[in-house]
């Protein structure tokens, strides 16, 4: 603001105000650049407090960057957790909008979480989506308004400070790279608005992530989401299981689980995964569990429940759950016979036989089959069904059996 935009008077607000770490150094640095910065403690989510600080001042521009995080899975969200995150963003930006009205610059710091949605950030996504809408609303009034829905900035400062290595690895896998400080500042200067999404994308990683956000599907072409049928055709796990001996199948599913567990935990080497060790003990938290479930689901072409690892807490439990869903049970007995007849019926419909000799041969074989079946039935009937003494109900039941209606 000072170096590139020539701002000479700054009012810096935060709840800690002058008590925040590094404030005196910042004020001194700004003074060295010719700017006079006043630091005041103010909760910008408190309308009265904000109005009091702004009272009597001439405001020519606003950069709203306040925000807090309180991440968790959707089911874990409560009204309090929504309020806590919406307050410094949606409430505060609205109060600033009302109190300063039209100014030369009204910039709000939003997040890609609002534009794309982000795992574990339902409250934060809502707060940021509000900011994007506020900028558009201000433009509609003919006022200034720019919302910058930032992708993550480099680790070490601000909100990204708390990110674990696994979180950063997850972000990279999902195709979002952190912005260097200089890149972020250059994007700030370039912003036109009203709702911009300055984010550094790794399109190749996005393509392979299996989860391209809806907004980017025009930019990143991916093969259609695999269904069970295409997983089959593509020779994936389903085909591998079909080809394997039944005794080897659990091991194949375990390998699949291991592959994805290693990937979501961000380990270079395969994680030590024994069938009875709980996922939780490997470092799975709820967000990792959701990503793991999405990856397995994408690979097998099935939608799996959100609480997958809650219901099946060890790899062995999960193998038992997944295996029957991946191997189609071969029908036996009468069901197998009916399935074969269906196949035969289809083949008869689909095959053209021009050769008269072959036509007669096929017709003959069908006739023989029918005759053998009828003879077998007659024997059964002679054993068990006496037409003379049968009641009407018995007759109807037998006819229904004959027609396959029972
Ligand atoms: N860093 C990123 O990678 C990233 C990515 C996308 C979007 N953003 C957005 O960019 C903005 C800045 O992020 P950051 O990483 O610099 O975060 P940060 O270091 O946590 O800074 C947020 C600031 O907001 C202040 N604040 C929080 N609640 C407040 C309230 N009720 N009233 C007044 N001040 C309040 C905090 O100071 P006090 O605690 O003293 O109040 C803090 O100085 C945030 O809006 C964030 O959502 C950041």
PDB file of C-alpha atoms in Angstrom, residues 61-279:
ATOM      1  CA  UNK A  61      -9.687   3.139   1.375  1.00  0.00           C
ATOM      2  CA  UNK A  62     -10.264  -0.120   3.227  1.00  0.00           C
ATOM      3  CA  UNK A  63      -8.310  -3.365   3.083  1.00  0.00           C
ATOM      4  CA  UNK A  64     -10.159  -5.940   5.137  1.00  0.00           C
ATOM      5  CA  UNK A  65      -7.918  -8.915   5.991  1.00  0.00           C
ATOM      6  CA  UNK A  66      -9.271 -10.090   9.359  1.00  0.00           C
ATOM      7  CA  UNK A  67     -10.110 -13.743   9.620  1.00  0.00           C
ATOM      8  CA  UNK A  68      -9.907 -16.782  11.848  1.00  0.00           C
ATOM      9  CA  UNK A  69     -10.052 -20.493  11.124  1.00  0.00           C
ATOM     10  CA  UNK A  70     -11.981 -23.199  12.931  1.00  0.00           C
ATOM     11  CA  UNK A  71     -11.746 -26.206  10.596  1.00  0.00           C
ATOM     12  CA  UNK A  72     -13.645 -29.448  11.009  1.00  0.00           C
ATOM     13  CA  UNK A  73     -15.861 -31.862   9.134  1.00  0.00           C
ATOM     14  CA  UNK A  74     -19.343 -30.670   8.219  1.00  0.00           C
ATOM     15  CA  UNK A  75     -21.068 -32.854  10.809  1.00  0.00           C
ATOM     16  CA  UNK A  76     -18.897 -31.229  13.481  1.00  0.00           C
ATOM     17  CA  UNK A  77     -20.063 -27.689  12.628  1.00  0.00           C
ATOM     18  CA  UNK A  78     -22.197 -25.937  15.254  1.00  0.00           C
ATOM     19  CA  UNK A  79     -23.836 -22.491  15.249  1.00  0.00           C
ATOM     20  CA  UNK A  80     -20.992 -21.296  17.497  1.00  0.00           C
ATOM     21  CA  UNK A  81     -18.333 -22.532  15.104  1.00  0.00           C
ATOM     22  CA  UNK A  82     -20.069 -20.770  12.222  1.00  0.00           C
ATOM     23  CA  UNK A  83     -20.480 -17.540  14.211  1.00  0.00           C
ATOM     24  CA  UNK A  84     -16.837 -17.526  15.278  1.00  0.00           C
ATOM     25  CA  UNK A  85     -15.599 -17.688  11.691  1.00  0.00           C
ATOM     26  CA  UNK A  86     -18.294 -15.504  10.081  1.00  0.00           C
ATOM     27  CA  UNK A  87     -17.867 -12.696  12.608  1.00  0.00           C
ATOM     28  CA  UNK A  88     -14.456 -11.251  11.604  1.00  0.00           C
ATOM     29  CA  UNK A  89     -15.240 -11.774   7.903  1.00  0.00           C
ATOM     30  CA  UNK A  90     -18.906 -11.422   6.971  1.00  0.00           C
ATOM     31  CA  UNK A  91     -20.060  -9.307   9.933  1.00  0.00           C
ATOM     32  CA  UNK A  92     -16.988  -7.074   9.980  1.00  0.00           C
ATOM     33  CA  UNK A  93     -16.888  -6.483   6.209  1.00  0.00           C
ATOM     34  CA  UNK A  94     -20.587  -5.620   6.239  1.00  0.00           C
ATOM     35  CA  UNK A  95     -20.084  -3.105   9.077  1.00  0.00           C
ATOM     36  CA  UNK A  96     -17.162  -1.516   7.206  1.00  0.00           C
ATOM     37  CA  UNK A  97     -19.335  -1.381   4.067  1.00  0.00           C
ATOM     38  CA  UNK A  98     -22.118   0.367   5.984  1.00  0.00           C
ATOM     39  CA  UNK A  99     -19.865   2.707   7.941  1.00  0.00           C
ATOM     40  CA  UNK A 100     -17.491   3.943   5.219  1.00  0.00           C
ATOM     41  CA  UNK A 101     -19.873   3.762   2.233  1.00  0.00           C
ATOM     42  CA  UNK A 102     -18.177   4.551  -1.072  1.00  0.00           C
ATOM     43  CA  UNK A 103     -14.403   5.003  -0.877  1.00  0.00           C
ATOM     44  CA  UNK A 104     -11.554   4.975  -3.442  1.00  0.00           C
ATOM     45  CA  UNK A 105     -10.640   1.363  -2.593  1.00  0.00           C
ATOM     46  CA  UNK A 106     -12.610  -1.304  -0.768  1.00  0.00           C
ATOM     47  CA  UNK A 107     -10.606  -4.528  -0.850  1.00  0.00           C
ATOM     48  CA  UNK A 108     -11.568  -7.671   1.052  1.00  0.00           C
ATOM     49  CA  UNK A 109      -9.320 -10.711   1.549  1.00  0.00           C
ATOM     50  CA  UNK A 110     -11.320 -13.814   0.750  1.00  0.00           C
ATOM     51  CA  UNK A 111     -10.214 -17.381   0.039  1.00  0.00           C
ATOM     52  CA  UNK A 112     -10.422 -20.027  -2.674  1.00  0.00           C
ATOM     53  CA  UNK A 113     -12.309 -22.039  -0.050  1.00  0.00           C
ATOM     54  CA  UNK A 114     -15.370 -19.891  -0.866  1.00  0.00           C
ATOM     55  CA  UNK A 115     -15.052 -20.239  -4.628  1.00  0.00           C
ATOM     56  CA  UNK A 116     -14.128 -23.935  -4.847  1.00  0.00           C
ATOM     57  CA  UNK A 117     -15.185 -25.367  -1.515  1.00  0.00           C
ATOM     58  CA  UNK A 118     -12.507 -26.869   0.715  1.00  0.00           C
ATOM     59  CA  UNK A 119     -12.416 -30.004   2.837  1.00  0.00           C
ATOM     60  CA  UNK A 120     -13.136 -29.192   6.474  1.00  0.00           C
ATOM     61  CA  UNK A 121     -13.830 -25.503   5.849  1.00  0.00           C
ATOM     62  CA  UNK A 122     -17.605 -25.210   5.522  1.00  0.00           C
ATOM     63  CA  UNK A 123     -17.754 -22.250   7.919  1.00  0.00           C
ATOM     64  CA  UNK A 124     -14.729 -20.513   6.391  1.00  0.00           C
ATOM     65  CA  UNK A 125     -16.001 -21.120   2.839  1.00  0.00           C
ATOM     66  CA  UNK A 126     -19.345 -19.512   3.740  1.00  0.00           C
ATOM     67  CA  UNK A 127     -17.634 -16.493   5.314  1.00  0.00           C
ATOM     68  CA  UNK A 128     -15.477 -15.950   2.230  1.00  0.00           C
ATOM     69  CA  UNK A 129     -18.321 -16.488  -0.230  1.00  0.00           C
ATOM     70  CA  UNK A 130     -20.084 -13.650   1.600  1.00  0.00           C
ATOM     71  CA  UNK A 131     -17.082 -11.379   0.981  1.00  0.00           C
ATOM     72  CA  UNK A 132     -17.083 -12.188  -2.749  1.00  0.00           C
ATOM     73  CA  UNK A 133     -20.784 -11.380  -2.918  1.00  0.00           C
ATOM     74  CA  UNK A 134     -20.292  -8.149  -0.962  1.00  0.00           C
ATOM     75  CA  UNK A 135     -17.747  -6.878  -3.509  1.00  0.00           C
ATOM     76  CA  UNK A 136     -20.168  -7.666  -6.341  1.00  0.00           C
ATOM     77  CA  UNK A 137     -22.985  -5.982  -4.398  1.00  0.00           C
ATOM     78  CA  UNK A 138     -20.904  -2.821  -3.922  1.00  0.00           C
ATOM     79  CA  UNK A 139     -20.115  -2.714  -7.643  1.00  0.00           C
ATOM     80  CA  UNK A 140     -23.826  -3.008  -8.363  1.00  0.00           C
ATOM     81  CA  UNK A 141     -24.323   0.096  -6.201  1.00  0.00           C
ATOM     82  CA  UNK A 142     -21.711   1.855  -8.329  1.00  0.00           C
ATOM     83  CA  UNK A 143     -19.197   1.783  -5.456  1.00  0.00           C
ATOM     84  CA  UNK A 144     -15.645   0.425  -5.274  1.00  0.00           C
ATOM     85  CA  UNK A 145     -15.281  -3.229  -4.342  1.00  0.00           C
ATOM     86  CA  UNK A 146     -12.684  -5.947  -4.912  1.00  0.00           C
ATOM     87  CA  UNK A 147     -12.690  -9.370  -3.336  1.00  0.00           C
ATOM     88  CA  UNK A 148      -9.481 -11.383  -3.639  1.00  0.00           C
ATOM     89  CA  UNK A 149     -10.194 -15.059  -3.072  1.00  0.00           C
ATOM     90  CA  UNK A 150      -6.616 -16.015  -2.334  1.00  0.00           C
ATOM     91  CA  UNK A 151      -5.095 -19.421  -2.724  1.00  0.00           C
ATOM     92  CA  UNK A 152      -2.649 -20.278   0.057  1.00  0.00           C
ATOM     93  CA  UNK A 153       0.407 -18.109   0.601  1.00  0.00           C
ATOM     94  CA  UNK A 154       3.765 -19.640   1.430  1.00  0.00           C
ATOM     95  CA  UNK A 155       4.007 -21.351   4.781  1.00  0.00           C
ATOM     96  CA  UNK A 156       5.447 -19.590   7.768  1.00  0.00           C
ATOM     97  CA  UNK A 157       3.224 -16.549   8.099  1.00  0.00           C
ATOM     98  CA  UNK A 158      -0.396 -15.959   8.943  1.00  0.00           C
ATOM     99  CA  UNK A 159      -2.965 -18.701   8.612  1.00  0.00           C
ATOM    100  CA  UNK A 160      -0.611 -21.111   6.883  1.00  0.00           C
ATOM    101  CA  UNK A 161       1.716 -21.070   9.912  1.00  0.00           C
ATOM    102  CA  UNK A 162      -0.218 -23.843  11.588  1.00  0.00           C
ATOM    103  CA  UNK A 163      -0.334 -26.113   8.566  1.00  0.00           C
ATOM    104  CA  UNK A 164       1.284 -29.480   9.100  1.00  0.00           C
ATOM    105  CA  UNK A 165       3.523 -30.933   6.408  1.00  0.00           C
ATOM    106  CA  UNK A 166       0.718 -33.381   5.597  1.00  0.00           C
ATOM    107  CA  UNK A 167      -1.699 -30.469   4.964  1.00  0.00           C
ATOM    108  CA  UNK A 168       0.755 -28.796   2.601  1.00  0.00           C
ATOM    109  CA  UNK A 169       1.348 -32.098   0.815  1.00  0.00           C
ATOM    110  CA  UNK A 170      -2.420 -32.582   0.531  1.00  0.00           C
ATOM    111  CA  UNK A 171      -2.799 -29.114  -0.970  1.00  0.00           C
ATOM    112  CA  UNK A 172      -0.067 -29.789  -3.510  1.00  0.00           C
ATOM    113  CA  UNK A 173      -1.682 -33.096  -4.443  1.00  0.00           C
ATOM    114  CA  UNK A 174      -4.958 -31.310  -4.991  1.00  0.00           C
ATOM    115  CA  UNK A 175      -3.187 -29.033  -7.491  1.00  0.00           C
ATOM    116  CA  UNK A 176      -2.870 -25.836  -5.439  1.00  0.00           C
ATOM    117  CA  UNK A 177       0.620 -24.400  -4.929  1.00  0.00           C
ATOM    118  CA  UNK A 178       1.453 -21.727  -2.356  1.00  0.00           C
ATOM    119  CA  UNK A 179       2.031 -18.173  -3.563  1.00  0.00           C
ATOM    120  CA  UNK A 180       5.372 -16.559  -2.743  1.00  0.00           C
ATOM    121  CA  UNK A 181       5.087 -13.187  -0.953  1.00  0.00           C
ATOM    122  CA  UNK A 182       6.213 -11.240  -4.035  1.00  0.00           C
ATOM    123  CA  UNK A 183       3.704 -13.089  -6.226  1.00  0.00           C
ATOM    124  CA  UNK A 184       0.881 -12.299  -3.803  1.00  0.00           C
ATOM    125  CA  UNK A 185       1.771  -8.617  -3.695  1.00  0.00           C
ATOM    126  CA  UNK A 186       2.001  -8.431  -7.490  1.00  0.00           C
ATOM    127  CA  UNK A 187      -1.450 -10.010  -7.759  1.00  0.00           C
ATOM    128  CA  UNK A 188      -2.814  -7.540  -5.203  1.00  0.00           C
ATOM    129  CA  UNK A 189      -1.552  -4.675  -7.380  1.00  0.00           C
ATOM    130  CA  UNK A 190      -2.961  -6.234 -10.552  1.00  0.00           C
ATOM    131  CA  UNK A 191      -6.445  -6.887  -9.139  1.00  0.00           C
ATOM    132  CA  UNK A 192      -9.337  -5.359 -11.026  1.00  0.00           C
ATOM    133  CA  UNK A 193     -12.269  -7.168  -9.456  1.00  0.00           C
ATOM    134  CA  UNK A 194     -14.928  -7.306  -8.335  1.00  0.00           C
ATOM    135  CA  UNK A 195     -14.376 -10.993  -7.460  1.00  0.00           C
ATOM    136  CA  UNK A 196     -10.938 -12.311  -8.372  1.00  0.00           C
ATOM    137  CA  UNK A 197      -9.388 -15.682  -7.556  1.00  0.00           C
ATOM    138  CA  UNK A 198      -5.606 -15.228  -7.284  1.00  0.00           C
ATOM    139  CA  UNK A 199      -4.428 -18.814  -6.936  1.00  0.00           C
ATOM    140  CA  UNK A 200      -1.444 -20.740  -8.251  1.00  0.00           C
ATOM    141  CA  UNK A 201      -2.655 -23.915  -9.922  1.00  0.00           C
ATOM    142  CA  UNK A 202      -0.687 -27.006 -10.855  1.00  0.00           C
ATOM    143  CA  UNK A 203      -2.888 -28.265 -13.667  1.00  0.00           C
ATOM    144  CA  UNK A 204      -1.027 -31.567 -14.068  1.00  0.00           C
ATOM    145  CA  UNK A 205      -1.491 -32.408 -10.372  1.00  0.00           C
ATOM    146  CA  UNK A 206      -5.147 -31.366 -10.587  1.00  0.00           C
ATOM    147  CA  UNK A 207      -5.654 -33.688 -13.538  1.00  0.00           C
ATOM    148  CA  UNK A 208      -4.309 -36.681 -11.632  1.00  0.00           C
ATOM    149  CA  UNK A 209      -5.934 -35.801  -8.301  1.00  0.00           C
ATOM    150  CA  UNK A 210      -9.215 -37.477  -9.279  1.00  0.00           C
ATOM    151  CA  UNK A 211     -11.156 -34.546  -7.764  1.00  0.00           C
ATOM    152  CA  UNK A 212     -11.243 -31.582 -10.128  1.00  0.00           C
ATOM    153  CA  UNK A 213     -13.409 -28.820  -8.634  1.00  0.00           C
ATOM    154  CA  UNK A 214     -16.490 -28.194 -10.769  1.00  0.00           C
ATOM    155  CA  UNK A 215     -15.273 -24.657 -11.539  1.00  0.00           C
ATOM    156  CA  UNK A 216     -12.099 -25.938 -13.169  1.00  0.00           C
ATOM    157  CA  UNK A 217     -13.562 -28.679 -15.331  1.00  0.00           C
ATOM    158  CA  UNK A 218     -13.440 -26.468 -18.413  1.00  0.00           C
ATOM    159  CA  UNK A 219      -9.733 -25.892 -17.810  1.00  0.00           C
ATOM    160  CA  UNK A 220      -8.659 -29.359 -16.728  1.00  0.00           C
ATOM    161  CA  UNK A 221      -9.857 -32.199 -18.884  1.00  0.00           C
ATOM    162  CA  UNK A 222     -10.128 -35.508 -17.071  1.00  0.00           C
ATOM    163  CA  UNK A 223     -11.439 -38.890 -18.061  1.00  0.00           C
ATOM    164  CA  UNK A 224     -15.027 -39.387 -16.903  1.00  0.00           C
ATOM    165  CA  UNK A 225     -15.356 -40.547 -13.308  1.00  0.00           C
ATOM    166  CA  UNK A 226     -14.893 -44.305 -13.360  1.00  0.00           C
ATOM    167  CA  UNK A 227     -17.946 -46.390 -12.674  1.00  0.00           C
ATOM    168  CA  UNK A 228     -17.809 -49.987 -11.530  1.00  0.00           C
ATOM    169  CA  UNK A 229     -18.278 -50.973 -15.155  1.00  0.00           C
ATOM    170  CA  UNK A 230     -15.410 -48.825 -16.477  1.00  0.00           C
ATOM    171  CA  UNK A 231     -13.186 -49.922 -13.601  1.00  0.00           C
ATOM    172  CA  UNK A 232     -13.854 -53.411 -14.900  1.00  0.00           C
ATOM    173  CA  UNK A 233     -13.175 -52.471 -18.492  1.00  0.00           C
ATOM    174  CA  UNK A 234     -10.088 -50.484 -17.548  1.00  0.00           C
ATOM    175  CA  UNK A 235      -8.590 -53.562 -15.967  1.00  0.00           C
ATOM    176  CA  UNK A 236      -8.515 -51.919 -12.517  1.00  0.00           C
ATOM    177  CA  UNK A 237      -8.842 -53.545  -9.134  1.00  0.00           C
ATOM    178  CA  UNK A 238     -12.176 -55.126 -10.018  1.00  0.00           C
ATOM    179  CA  UNK A 239     -10.663 -56.961 -12.982  1.00  0.00           C
ATOM    180  CA  UNK A 240      -7.586 -57.900 -10.957  1.00  0.00           C
ATOM    181  CA  UNK A 241      -9.811 -59.389  -8.258  1.00  0.00           C
ATOM    182  CA  UNK A 242     -11.854 -61.259 -10.827  1.00  0.00           C
ATOM    183  CA  UNK A 243      -8.702 -62.832 -12.238  1.00  0.00           C
ATOM    184  CA  UNK A 244      -7.202 -63.679  -8.829  1.00  0.00           C
ATOM    185  CA  UNK A 245      -7.776 -66.859  -6.876  1.00  0.00           C
ATOM    186  CA  UNK A 246     -10.300 -66.242  -4.062  1.00  0.00           C
ATOM    187  CA  UNK A 247      -7.604 -66.826  -1.416  1.00  0.00           C
ATOM    188  CA  UNK A 248      -5.430 -64.040  -2.876  1.00  0.00           C
ATOM    189  CA  UNK A 249      -8.169 -61.439  -3.093  1.00  0.00           C
ATOM    190  CA  UNK A 250      -7.986 -59.992   0.458  1.00  0.00           C
ATOM    191  CA  UNK A 251      -4.278 -59.256  -0.066  1.00  0.00           C
ATOM    192  CA  UNK A 252      -5.044 -57.297  -3.257  1.00  0.00           C
ATOM    193  CA  UNK A 253      -7.609 -55.128  -1.462  1.00  0.00           C
ATOM    194  CA  UNK A 254      -5.165 -54.614   1.411  1.00  0.00           C
ATOM    195  CA  UNK A 255      -2.541 -53.407  -1.081  1.00  0.00           C
ATOM    196  CA  UNK A 256      -5.034 -50.919  -2.489  1.00  0.00           C
ATOM    197  CA  UNK A 257      -5.772 -49.621   1.012  1.00  0.00           C
ATOM    198  CA  UNK A 258      -2.069 -49.352   1.768  1.00  0.00           C
ATOM    199  CA  UNK A 259      -1.383 -47.422  -1.436  1.00  0.00           C
ATOM    200  CA  UNK A 260      -3.986 -44.774  -0.656  1.00  0.00           C
ATOM    201  CA  UNK A 261      -3.150 -44.607   3.057  1.00  0.00           C
ATOM    202  CA  UNK A 262       0.475 -43.872   2.144  1.00  0.00           C
ATOM    203  CA  UNK A 263      -0.611 -41.193  -0.314  1.00  0.00           C
ATOM    204  CA  UNK A 264      -2.996 -39.330   2.006  1.00  0.00           C
ATOM    205  CA  UNK A 265      -0.580 -39.401   4.919  1.00  0.00           C
ATOM    206  CA  UNK A 266       2.003 -37.769   2.662  1.00  0.00           C
ATOM    207  CA  UNK A 267       4.689 -40.332   3.479  1.00  0.00           C
ATOM    208  CA  UNK A 268       7.299 -41.034   0.829  1.00  0.00           C
ATOM    209  CA  UNK A 269       7.555 -44.685   1.841  1.00  0.00           C
ATOM    210  CA  UNK A 270       4.713 -47.106   2.322  1.00  0.00           C
ATOM    211  CA  UNK A 271       3.208 -46.705   5.785  1.00  0.00           C
ATOM    212  CA  UNK A 272       3.483 -49.563   8.178  1.00  0.00           C
ATOM    213  CA  UNK A 273       0.037 -50.963   7.895  1.00  0.00           C
ATOM    214  CA  UNK A 274      -0.839 -54.166   9.622  1.00  0.00           C
ATOM    215  CA  UNK A 275      -4.372 -55.407   9.078  1.00  0.00           C
ATOM    216  CA  UNK A 276      -5.354 -54.870  12.693  1.00  0.00           C
ATOM    217  CA  UNK A 277      -3.710 -51.513  13.343  1.00  0.00           C
ATOM    218  CA  UNK A 278      -6.324 -48.790  13.598  1.00  0.00           C
ATOM    219  CA  UNK A 279      -6.225 -46.044  10.953  1.00  0.00           C
TER     220      UNK A 279
END
